[in-house]
CSV table of C-alpha atoms in Angstrom, one decimal:
chain,number,residue,atom,x,y,z
A,907,MET,CA,-50.9,-36.0,0.9
A,908,SER,CA,-50.0,-36.4,-2.8
A,909,LEU,CA,-51.5,-34.3,-5.5
A,910,LYS,CA,-51.1,-35.0,-9.1
A,911,GLY,CA,-52.3,-32.7,-11.8
A,912,LYS,CA,-51.9,-31.8,-15.4
A,913,CYS,CA,-48.5,-30.2,-14.9
A,914,GLY,CA,-46.9,-33.6,-14.7
A,915,PHE,CA,-45.4,-33.6,-11.2
A,916,ASP,CA,-46.3,-34.8,-7.7
A,917,MET,CA,-46.4,-32.5,-4.7
A,918,LEU,CA,-45.8,-33.9,-1.3
A,919,PHE,CA,-46.3,-31.9,1.9
A,920,VAL,CA,-45.0,-33.2,5.2
A,921,THR,CA,-44.3,-31.7,8.6
A,922,HIS,CA,-41.1,-32.4,10.6
A,923,MET,CA,-40.2,-30.7,13.9
A,924,ARG,CA,-42.8,-28.0,13.0
A,925,SER,CA,-40.8,-27.1,9.9
A,926,PRO,CA,-43.0,-27.5,6.7
A,927,ARG,CA,-41.2,-29.3,3.9
A,928,GLU,CA,-42.2,-29.4,0.3
A,929,GLN,CA,-41.1,-32.1,-2.1
A,930,PRO,CA,-41.9,-31.5,-5.8
A,931,THR,CA,-41.1,-34.6,-7.9
A,932,PRO,CA,-41.0,-34.1,-11.6
A,933,SER,CA,-42.2,-37.2,-13.3
A,934,GLY,CA,-39.7,-39.9,-12.5
A,935,ASN,CA,-36.6,-37.6,-12.7
A,936,GLY,CA,-36.1,-36.5,-9.2
A,937,GLY,CA,-37.2,-34.0,-6.6
A,938,ALA,CA,-36.3,-31.4,-4.0
A,939,VAL,CA,-37.2,-31.3,-0.3
A,940,TRP,CA,-37.3,-27.8,1.3
A,941,THR,CA,-37.1,-27.0,5.0
A,942,TYR,CA,-38.7,-23.8,6.2
A,943,LEU,CA,-38.7,-21.7,9.3
A,944,PRO,CA,-42.1,-20.8,10.8
A,945,ASP,CA,-41.9,-17.2,9.3
A,946,GLY,CA,-41.7,-18.6,5.8
A,947,ARG,CA,-38.0,-18.4,5.2
A,948,TRP,CA,-36.4,-21.5,3.6
A,949,ILE,CA,-33.1,-22.7,5.1
A,950,GLU,CA,-32.3,-25.9,3.2
A,951,ARG,CA,-33.0,-27.7,-0.1
A,952,ILE,CA,-32.0,-31.3,-0.8
A,953,VAL,CA,-32.2,-32.1,-4.5
A,954,SER,CA,-32.5,-35.8,-5.3
A,955,THR,CA,-32.5,-38.1,-8.3
A,956,ASN,CA,-35.0,-40.9,-8.8
A,957,ASN,CA,-34.2,-44.4,-10.2
A,958,GLY,CA,-37.8,-45.3,-10.5
A,959,SER,CA,-38.3,-46.7,-7.0
A,960,THR,CA,-36.4,-44.4,-4.6
A,961,TYR,CA,-34.6,-41.0,-4.2
A,962,TYR,CA,-30.9,-40.5,-3.9
A,963,PRO,CA,-29.7,-37.1,-2.6
A,964,ALA,CA,-27.7,-35.4,-5.4
A,965,TRP,CA,-26.8,-32.0,-3.8
A,966,THR,CA,-27.8,-29.8,-0.8
A,967,ASN,CA,-28.1,-26.1,-0.5
A,968,ARG,CA,-28.4,-24.1,2.7
A,969,TYR,CA,-29.6,-20.5,2.9
A,970,VAL,CA,-28.2,-17.6,4.9
A,971,TRP,CA,-30.6,-14.7,5.8
A,972,ASP,CA,-30.4,-11.2,7.2
A,973,GLY,CA,-33.9,-10.6,8.4
A,974,GLN,CA,-36.0,-11.0,5.4
A,975,VAL,CA,-33.3,-10.8,2.7
A,976,LEU,CA,-31.2,-13.6,1.3
A,977,LEU,CA,-27.4,-13.1,1.8
A,978,ALA,CA,-25.8,-16.3,0.7
A,979,ILE,CA,-26.3,-19.9,-0.5
A,980,LEU,CA,-24.1,-22.7,0.9
A,981,ASP,CA,-23.4,-26.3,0.0
A,982,HIS,CA,-23.7,-29.4,2.2
A,983,THR,CA,-20.3,-28.7,3.8
A,984,ASN,CA,-21.4,-25.1,4.4
A,985,GLY,CA,-19.0,-24.0,1.7
A,986,LEU,CA,-20.0,-20.8,-0.1
A,987,VAL,CA,-21.8,-21.4,-3.4
A,988,MET,CA,-22.8,-17.7,-4.0
A,989,SER,CA,-23.3,-14.5,-2.0
A,990,PHE,CA,-25.2,-11.3,-2.5
A,991,VAL,CA,-24.0,-7.8,-1.7
A,992,ARG,CA,-27.1,-5.8,-0.5
A,993,GLY,CA,-27.8,-2.1,-0.7
A,994,LEU,CA,-30.9,0.1,-0.7
A,995,ASP,CA,-34.0,-1.5,-2.1
A,996,LEU,CA,-36.9,0.2,-3.8
A,997,SER,CA,-38.0,1.7,-0.5
A,998,GLY,CA,-34.8,3.6,-0.2
A,999,THR,CA,-33.8,1.5,2.8
A,1000,ILE,CA,-32.1,-1.9,3.3
A,1001,GLN,CA,-35.1,-4.0,3.8
A,1002,GLY,CA,-38.2,-1.8,3.6
A,1003,ALA,CA,-39.3,-3.4,0.3
A,1004,GLY,CA,-38.0,-6.9,1.2
A,1005,GLY,CA,-34.8,-6.4,-0.7
A,1006,VAL,CA,-36.6,-5.9,-4.1
A,1007,GLY,CA,-34.1,-4.1,-6.4
A,1008,GLY,CA,-31.5,-4.1,-3.6
A,1009,VAL,CA,-28.8,-6.6,-4.7
A,1010,LEU,CA,-25.8,-4.7,-5.9
A,1011,ALA,CA,-23.6,-7.7,-6.8
A,1012,VAL,CA,-23.5,-11.4,-6.8
A,1013,THR,CA,-20.4,-13.5,-6.3
A,1014,PHE,CA,-20.3,-17.1,-7.6
A,1015,ARG,CA,-17.9,-19.7,-6.3
A,1016,THR,CA,-16.8,-20.7,-9.8
A,1017,ASN,CA,-17.7,-17.6,-11.9
A,1018,GLY,CA,-16.5,-14.5,-10.1
A,1019,THR,CA,-18.4,-11.3,-9.2
A,1020,HIS,CA,-21.1,-9.7,-11.3
A,1021,PHE,CA,-22.9,-6.4,-10.8
A,1022,VAL,CA,-26.7,-6.5,-11.0
A,1023,CYS,CA,-28.8,-4.3,-13.3
A,1024,TYR,CA,-32.6,-3.6,-12.9
A,1025,ASP,CA,-35.6,-2.1,-14.5
A,1026,GLY,CA,-37.7,0.4,-12.6
A,1027,ASN,CA,-39.7,-2.3,-10.9
A,1028,GLY,CA,-36.9,-4.1,-9.2
A,1029,ASN,CA,-36.6,-6.9,-11.8
A,1030,VAL,CA,-33.1,-8.2,-12.5
A,1031,THR,CA,-32.5,-7.5,-16.2
A,1032,ALA,CA,-28.8,-8.1,-16.6
A,1033,LEU,CA,-25.5,-9.0,-15.0
A,1034,ALA,CA,-22.2,-7.3,-15.7
A,1035,ASP,CA,-18.9,-9.1,-15.2
A,1036,ALA,CA,-17.0,-7.1,-12.5
A,1037,ALA,CA,-13.7,-8.0,-14.1
A,1038,THR,CA,-14.4,-7.1,-17.7
A,1039,GLY,CA,-17.6,-5.0,-17.7
A,1040,ALA,CA,-19.2,-7.2,-20.3
A,1041,ASN,CA,-22.7,-8.5,-20.1
A,1042,SER,CA,-22.7,-11.9,-18.4
A,1043,ALA,CA,-26.4,-12.4,-18.3
A,1044,VAL,CA,-29.6,-10.9,-19.8
A,1045,PHE,CA,-33.1,-11.5,-18.6
A,1046,GLU,CA,-36.5,-10.6,-20.1
A,1047,TYR,CA,-40.0,-11.3,-18.7
A,1048,GLY,CA,-43.5,-11.6,-19.9
A,1049,PRO,CA,-46.6,-9.8,-18.4
A,1050,PHE,CA,-47.0,-12.4,-15.6
A,1051,GLY,CA,-43.3,-12.4,-14.7
A,1052,GLU,CA,-42.6,-15.5,-16.8
A,1053,PRO,CA,-39.0,-15.6,-18.2
A,1054,VAL,CA,-38.9,-15.2,-22.0
A,1055,ARG,CA,-35.1,-14.7,-22.2
A,1056,VAL,CA,-32.4,-16.1,-20.0
A,1057,THR,CA,-29.0,-15.9,-21.8
A,1058,GLY,CA,-25.4,-15.4,-21.0
A,1059,PRO,CA,-22.7,-17.5,-19.2
A,1060,ALA,CA,-23.9,-16.5,-15.7
A,1061,ALA,CA,-27.7,-16.4,-16.4
A,1062,VAL,CA,-28.7,-19.9,-15.3
A,1063,ALA,CA,-26.6,-19.7,-12.1
A,1064,MET,CA,-28.3,-16.4,-11.0
A,1065,PRO,CA,-31.4,-17.4,-8.9
A,1066,LEU,CA,-32.7,-13.9,-8.1
A,1067,ARG,CA,-34.6,-12.6,-11.1
A,1068,PHE,CA,-38.1,-11.2,-11.4
A,1069,SER,CA,-38.8,-8.9,-8.4
A,1070,THR,CA,-35.4,-10.0,-7.1
A,1071,MET,CA,-37.1,-13.1,-5.9
A,1072,TYR,CA,-35.6,-16.6,-5.8
A,1073,GLU,CA,-36.3,-18.8,-8.8
A,1074,ASP,CA,-36.4,-22.6,-8.1
A,1075,ASP,CA,-34.4,-24.2,-10.9
A,1076,VAL,CA,-36.0,-27.6,-10.2
A,1077,THR,CA,-39.7,-26.6,-10.6
A,1078,GLY,CA,-39.5,-23.2,-12.2
A,1079,ASP,CA,-41.6,-21.7,-9.3
A,1080,ARG,CA,-40.8,-18.4,-7.7
A,1081,LYS,CA,-40.4,-18.5,-3.9
A,1082,TYR,CA,-41.9,-15.7,-1.7
A,1083,LEU,CA,-42.0,-15.7,2.1
A,1084,PHE,CA,-45.6,-16.8,2.4
A,1085,ARG,CA,-46.2,-18.9,-0.7
A,1086,GLU,CA,-45.0,-19.8,-4.2
A,1087,TYR,CA,-45.8,-18.4,-7.6
A,1088,ARG,CA,-45.8,-20.3,-10.9
A,1089,PRO,CA,-45.0,-17.8,-13.7
A,1090,SER,CA,-46.0,-20.3,-16.4
A,1091,LEU,CA,-49.6,-20.2,-15.0
A,1092,GLY,CA,-49.6,-16.6,-13.8
A,1093,ARG,CA,-51.0,-17.9,-10.4
A,1094,TRP,CA,-50.0,-18.7,-6.9
A,1095,LEU,CA,-49.9,-22.4,-6.0
A,1096,SER,CA,-52.1,-21.7,-2.9
A,1097,ARG,CA,-54.7,-19.2,-1.8
A,1098,ASP,CA,-53.7,-16.1,0.2
A,1099,PRO,CA,-53.3,-17.1,3.8
A,1100,ILE,CA,-55.6,-14.3,4.9
A,1101,GLU,CA,-58.3,-16.9,4.3
A,1102,GLU,CA,-56.8,-19.2,6.9
A,1103,LYS,CA,-58.2,-18.8,10.4
A,1104,ALA,CA,-54.9,-19.2,12.2
A,1105,PHE,CA,-53.3,-16.5,10.0
A,1106,ALA,CA,-56.2,-14.2,10.5
A,1107,LYS,CA,-56.1,-14.7,14.3
A,1108,LEU,CA,-52.4,-13.9,14.3
A,1109,LEU,CA,-52.9,-10.8,12.2
A,1110,GLU,CA,-55.8,-9.7,14.4
A,1111,ARG,CA,-53.7,-10.0,17.5
A,1112,SER,CA,-50.7,-8.1,16.1
A,1113,SER,CA,-52.6,-5.4,14.1
A,1114,PRO,CA,-56.4,-5.2,14.2
A,1115,PRO,CA,-56.5,-2.3,11.7
A,1116,LEU,CA,-54.3,-4.2,9.3
A,1117,ALA,CA,-56.4,-7.4,9.7
A,1118,LYS,CA,-59.6,-5.6,8.9
A,1119,SER,CA,-58.1,-4.0,5.9
A,1120,ALA,CA,-56.7,-7.3,4.6
A,1121,ARG,CA,-60.1,-9.0,5.1
A,1122,ASP,CA,-61.8,-6.2,3.1
A,1123,ARG,CA,-59.3,-6.5,0.3
A,1124,SER,CA,-59.4,-10.3,0.2
A,1125,ALA,CA,-63.2,-10.2,-0.4
A,1126,GLU,CA,-62.7,-8.2,-3.5
A,1127,ARG,CA,-59.8,-10.1,-5.0
A,1128,ASN,CA,-58.9,-13.4,-6.6
A,1129,LEU,CA,-56.6,-15.0,-3.9
A,1130,TYR,CA,-54.6,-16.8,-6.5
A,1131,VAL,CA,-53.4,-13.9,-8.7
A,1132,SER,CA,-50.3,-11.9,-8.0
A,1133,CYS,CA,-50.6,-8.1,-7.6
A,1134,GLY,CA,-54.0,-8.2,-9.3
A,1135,ASN,CA,-52.4,-9.4,-12.5
A,1136,THR,CA,-50.6,-6.1,-12.9
A,1137,LEU,CA,-47.0,-7.3,-12.4
A,1138,ILE,CA,-45.7,-4.9,-15.1
A,1139,SER,CA,-46.1,-2.0,-12.7
A,1140,ARG,CA,-46.3,-3.6,-9.3
A,1141,TYR,CA,-44.2,-5.9,-7.1
A,1142,ASP,CA,-44.6,-8.2,-4.2
A,1143,TRP,CA,-42.1,-9.6,-1.7
A,1144,LEU,CA,-44.3,-11.5,0.7
A,1145,GLY,CA,-46.9,-13.2,-1.4
A,1146,LEU,CA,-49.9,-11.7,0.3
A,1147,VAL,CA,-53.0,-9.8,-0.8
A,1148,ALA,CA,-52.0,-6.8,-2.9
A,1149,ASP,CA,-52.4,-3.4,-1.3
A,1150,LYS,CA,-53.3,-0.2,-3.0
A,1151,GLY,CA,-51.4,3.1,-3.0
A,1152,GLY,CA,-47.7,3.7,-2.3
A,1153,THR,CA,-45.2,5.6,-4.3
A,1154,TYR,CA,-42.3,3.2,-5.0
A,1155,ASN,CA,-43.5,2.3,-8.5
A,1156,SER,CA,-46.9,3.9,-8.6
A,1157,SER,CA,-48.2,0.8,-6.9
A,1158,TYR,CA,-47.1,-1.1,-3.8
A,1159,CYS,CA,-48.0,-4.8,-3.3
A,1160,CYS,CA,-47.1,-5.3,0.3
A,1161,PRO,CA,-49.6,-5.1,3.3
A,1162,GLU,CA,-47.2,-4.4,6.2
A,1163,VAL,CA,-43.6,-3.8,7.2
A,1164,ALA,CA,-41.9,-6.8,8.8
A,1165,ASN,CA,-41.9,-6.9,12.6
A,1166,TRP,CA,-38.1,-6.4,12.7
A,1167,THR,CA,-38.2,-3.2,10.5
A,1168,PRO,CA,-36.8,-0.5,12.9
A,1169,CYS,CA,-38.4,2.9,13.3
A,1170,SER,CA,-35.4,4.6,11.8
A,1171,GLU,CA,-36.1,2.8,8.5
A,1172,ILE,CA,-39.8,3.6,8.6
A,1173,CYS,CA,-39.1,7.3,9.3
A,1174,LYS,CA,-36.9,7.4,6.2
A,1175,MET,CA,-39.7,6.1,4.1
A,1176,ALA,CA,-42.1,8.6,5.7
A,1177,LEU,CA,-39.7,11.5,5.0
A,1178,ARG,CA,-39.4,10.5,1.4
A,1179,ASP,CA,-43.0,9.5,0.6
A,1180,VAL,CA,-45.2,11.7,2.8
A,1181,LYS,CA,-43.4,14.9,2.0
A,1182,ILE,CA,-43.9,16.5,5.4
A,1183,SER,CA,-45.8,19.8,5.1
A,1184,PRO,CA,-44.9,22.9,7.1
A,1185,THR,CA,-48.0,22.4,9.1
A,1186,ILE,CA,-46.6,19.2,10.6
A,1187,ALA,CA,-43.9,21.1,12.4
A,1188,GLY,CA,-41.2,19.2,14.2
A,1189,GLY,CA,-42.5,15.7,13.4
A,1190,GLY,CA,-45.2,13.4,14.6
A,1191,VAL,CA,-46.2,9.8,14.8
A,1192,VAL,CA,-46.3,7.9,11.6
A,1193,CYS,CA,-48.4,4.8,11.4
A,1194,TYR,CA,-47.0,2.5,8.7
A,1195,HIS,CA,-49.5,-0.3,8.3
A,1196,GLY,CA,-50.2,-0.7,12.0
A,1197,LYS,CA,-46.8,0.1,13.4
A,1198,ALA,CA,-46.4,3.4,15.1
A,1199,CYS,CA,-43.1,5.3,15.1
A,1200,GLY,CA,-42.2,8.8,16.4
A,1201,CYS,CA,-40.5,10.6,13.5
A,1202,LEU,CA,-38.8,14.0,13.1
A,1203,GLY,CA,-40.0,16.7,10.7
A,1204,ALA,CA,-38.8,20.2,10.0
A,1205,TYR,CA,-39.7,23.4,11.8
A,1206,ARG,CA,-39.2,25.4,8.7
A,1207,LYS,CA,-40.4,28.7,10.1
A,1208,VAL,CA,-37.6,28.7,12.7
A,1209,GLY,CA,-34.9,27.1,10.5
A,1210,TYR,CA,-34.9,23.7,12.2
A,1211,TYR,CA,-34.1,20.6,10.0
A,1212,PRO,CA,-33.5,17.2,11.5
A,1213,GLY,CA,-29.8,16.1,11.5
A,1214,GLU,CA,-28.4,19.6,11.7
A,1215,CYS,CA,-28.5,19.9,15.5
A,1216,PRO,CA,-28.3,16.5,17.2
A,1217,GLN,CA,-29.0,17.7,20.7
A,1218,VAL,CA,-32.1,19.5,19.6
A,1219,ASP,CA,-33.1,16.3,17.6
A,1220,GLU,CA,-33.0,14.3,20.8
A,1221,ILE,CA,-35.4,16.6,22.6
A,1222,ILE,CA,-37.9,16.6,19.7
A,1223,GLN,CA,-37.6,12.9,19.3
A,1224,TYR,CA,-38.3,12.4,23.0
A,1225,HIS,CA,-41.5,14.5,22.6
A,1226,GLU,CA,-42.7,12.4,19.7
A,1227,ASP,CA,-41.9,9.1,21.3
A,1228,GLN,CA,-44.2,10.0,24.2
A,1229,HIS,CA,-47.1,10.0,21.7
A,1230,VAL,CA,-46.4,6.6,20.2
A,1231,PRO,CA,-48.4,4.5,22.8
A,1232,LYS,CA,-51.5,6.8,22.2
A,1233,ALA,CA,-51.3,6.9,18.4
A,1234,ASP,CA,-54.5,5.5,16.8
A,1235,CYS,CA,-53.0,3.6,13.8
A,1236,SER,CA,-56.5,2.5,12.6
A,1237,LYS,CA,-57.0,6.1,11.6
A,1238,CYS,CA,-53.7,7.0,10.1
A,1239,GLY,CA,-51.9,4.5,7.9
A,1240,PHE,CA,-48.7,5.3,6.0
A,1241,TYR,CA,-50.5,5.1,2.6
A,1242,ARG,CA,-53.7,6.7,3.7
A,1243,ALA,CA,-55.0,10.3,3.3
A,1244,SER,CA,-54.1,11.1,6.9
A,1245,LYS,CA,-50.5,10.0,7.0
A,1246,TRP,CA,-49.2,11.9,10.0
A,1247,LYS,CA,-50.9,12.2,13.4
A,1248,ASP,CA,-49.7,13.3,16.8
A,1249,GLY,CA,-51.9,10.8,18.6
A,1250,VAL,CA,-53.3,13.5,20.9
A,1251,ASP,CA,-54.8,16.9,20.5
A,1252,ASP,CA,-53.7,20.1,22.2
A,1253,THR,CA,-54.9,18.8,25.5
A,1254,GLN,CA,-53.3,19.3,28.9
A,1255,GLU,CA,-51.1,16.3,28.1
A,1256,GLU,CA,-49.8,17.9,24.9
A,1257,CYS,CA,-49.2,21.2,26.7
A,1258,GLU,CA,-47.2,19.4,29.4
A,1259,GLN,CA,-45.0,17.7,26.7
A,1260,ARG,CA,-44.3,21.0,25.0
A,1261,LYS,CA,-43.5,22.7,28.3
A,1262,GLU,CA,-41.1,19.8,29.0
A,1263,SER,CA,-39.4,20.4,25.6
A,1264,VAL,CA,-39.0,24.1,26.5
A,1265,ARG,CA,-37.3,23.1,29.8
A,1266,ARG,CA,-34.9,20.7,28.0
A,1267,LEU,CA,-34.1,23.2,25.3
A,1268,ILE,CA,-33.3,25.9,27.9
A,1269,ALA,CA,-31.0,23.5,29.7
A,1270,ILE,CA,-28.8,22.7,26.6
A,1271,ARG,CA,-29.0,26.0,24.8
A,1272,GLY,CA,-25.8,27.4,26.4
A,1273,TYR,CA,-23.8,24.4,25.2
A,1274,LEU,CA,-24.7,24.6,21.5
A,1275,ASP,CA,-22.8,26.3,18.7
A,1276,GLU,CA,-24.1,29.6,17.4
A,1277,LYS,CA,-26.4,28.2,14.7
A,1278,CYS,CA,-28.0,25.5,16.9
A,1279,GLU,CA,-28.3,28.0,19.8
A,1280,SER,CA,-30.3,30.2,17.5
A,1281,VAL,CA,-32.5,27.3,16.4
A,1282,ALA,CA,-33.1,26.3,20.1
A,1283,THR,CA,-34.0,29.9,21.0
A,1284,ALA,CA,-36.5,30.1,18.1
A,1285,LEU,CA,-38.0,26.8,19.1
A,1286,ILE,CA,-38.3,27.9,22.7
A,1287,ASP,CA,-40.1,31.1,21.7
A,1288,LEU,CA,-42.5,29.1,19.4
A,1289,LEU,CA,-43.3,26.5,22.0
A,1290,GLU,CA,-43.9,29.1,24.7
A,1291,GLU,CA,-46.3,30.9,22.4
A,1292,GLN,CA,-48.1,27.6,21.7
A,1293,THR,CA,-48.4,26.9,25.5
A,1294,LYS,CA,-49.3,30.4,26.7
A,1295,ASP,CA,-53.0,29.5,27.0
A,1296,CYS,CA,-52.4,26.0,28.4
A,1297,PRO,CA,-54.0,25.2,31.8
């Protein structure tokens, strides 16, 4: 299917071995063919020139990923063109925010290593030459994420810019995992996939609460705008319907964690964003957009804090993990009013779990150092008090 519009380029979509490919062809000058994985990650780009009748491949790029973040770009011989050193992103974890604001340095094959500078929303604003410390690139953006300044010897070569997303130097489009955004128009090039029946079915199967929430939001929003046209204070790394709430940058434009995000990462986000209150003693099950994880909290009244007594941590963690299968994530989302929930009330099942924790704590108490032994004893006394009226 060929679509030609006022922007002066053709767009050709084809399917090959179940990998969608996109071929934008600027008027008579050339084009690029992208190869995608089913989850939206792109793995190859072939850029071609056009002599008026046919295309000739000019260069090829291949893309190396770690989960949902880009690590390196290769050439057609698999030689390294550039690589990215990743650290904590805006979520305070490695991939919790899709790598937004998480690139520490970029190394170019022909231009050395450069450190990356950001604004508070995870947009790349400058590069600093690692050898000299001098500015090697400066970036400025308009209200819709469009570039208004790209200067410096390393600026053009740096593909990760606004929201730390990949900028296509052939079309000027910004590539997200689910669709592409055209900064010059302030619009996505396609509607949000929540409108597609297949996508909705997949979401319904993996997370019914999230699917309902997404449907409710899509009915209220223009499915072509990015983050509700508030890109100055919000960010997006998937290219889906914007979500409300969150604390990373006063807004959070991401409807769910990736399937591969481990509970250890989600619990770190919970500890930072939820600010566990003393009433949630010891921990609980946090529901982060449909995914349930057993997380540890502090028993402040008895001086227990996660990380100080690993053997005690294991017992509390085991207790919380028993609740995960029963947690009702439709009623407790990570960014909802009720952020923490045990999944069960103080029923006989909860009583039995607490009694089991007491038995485990008694078994290890004699092998702990003085501080942790005191914590274990205090926990035993507290749990026994809580279970004294249990059936």
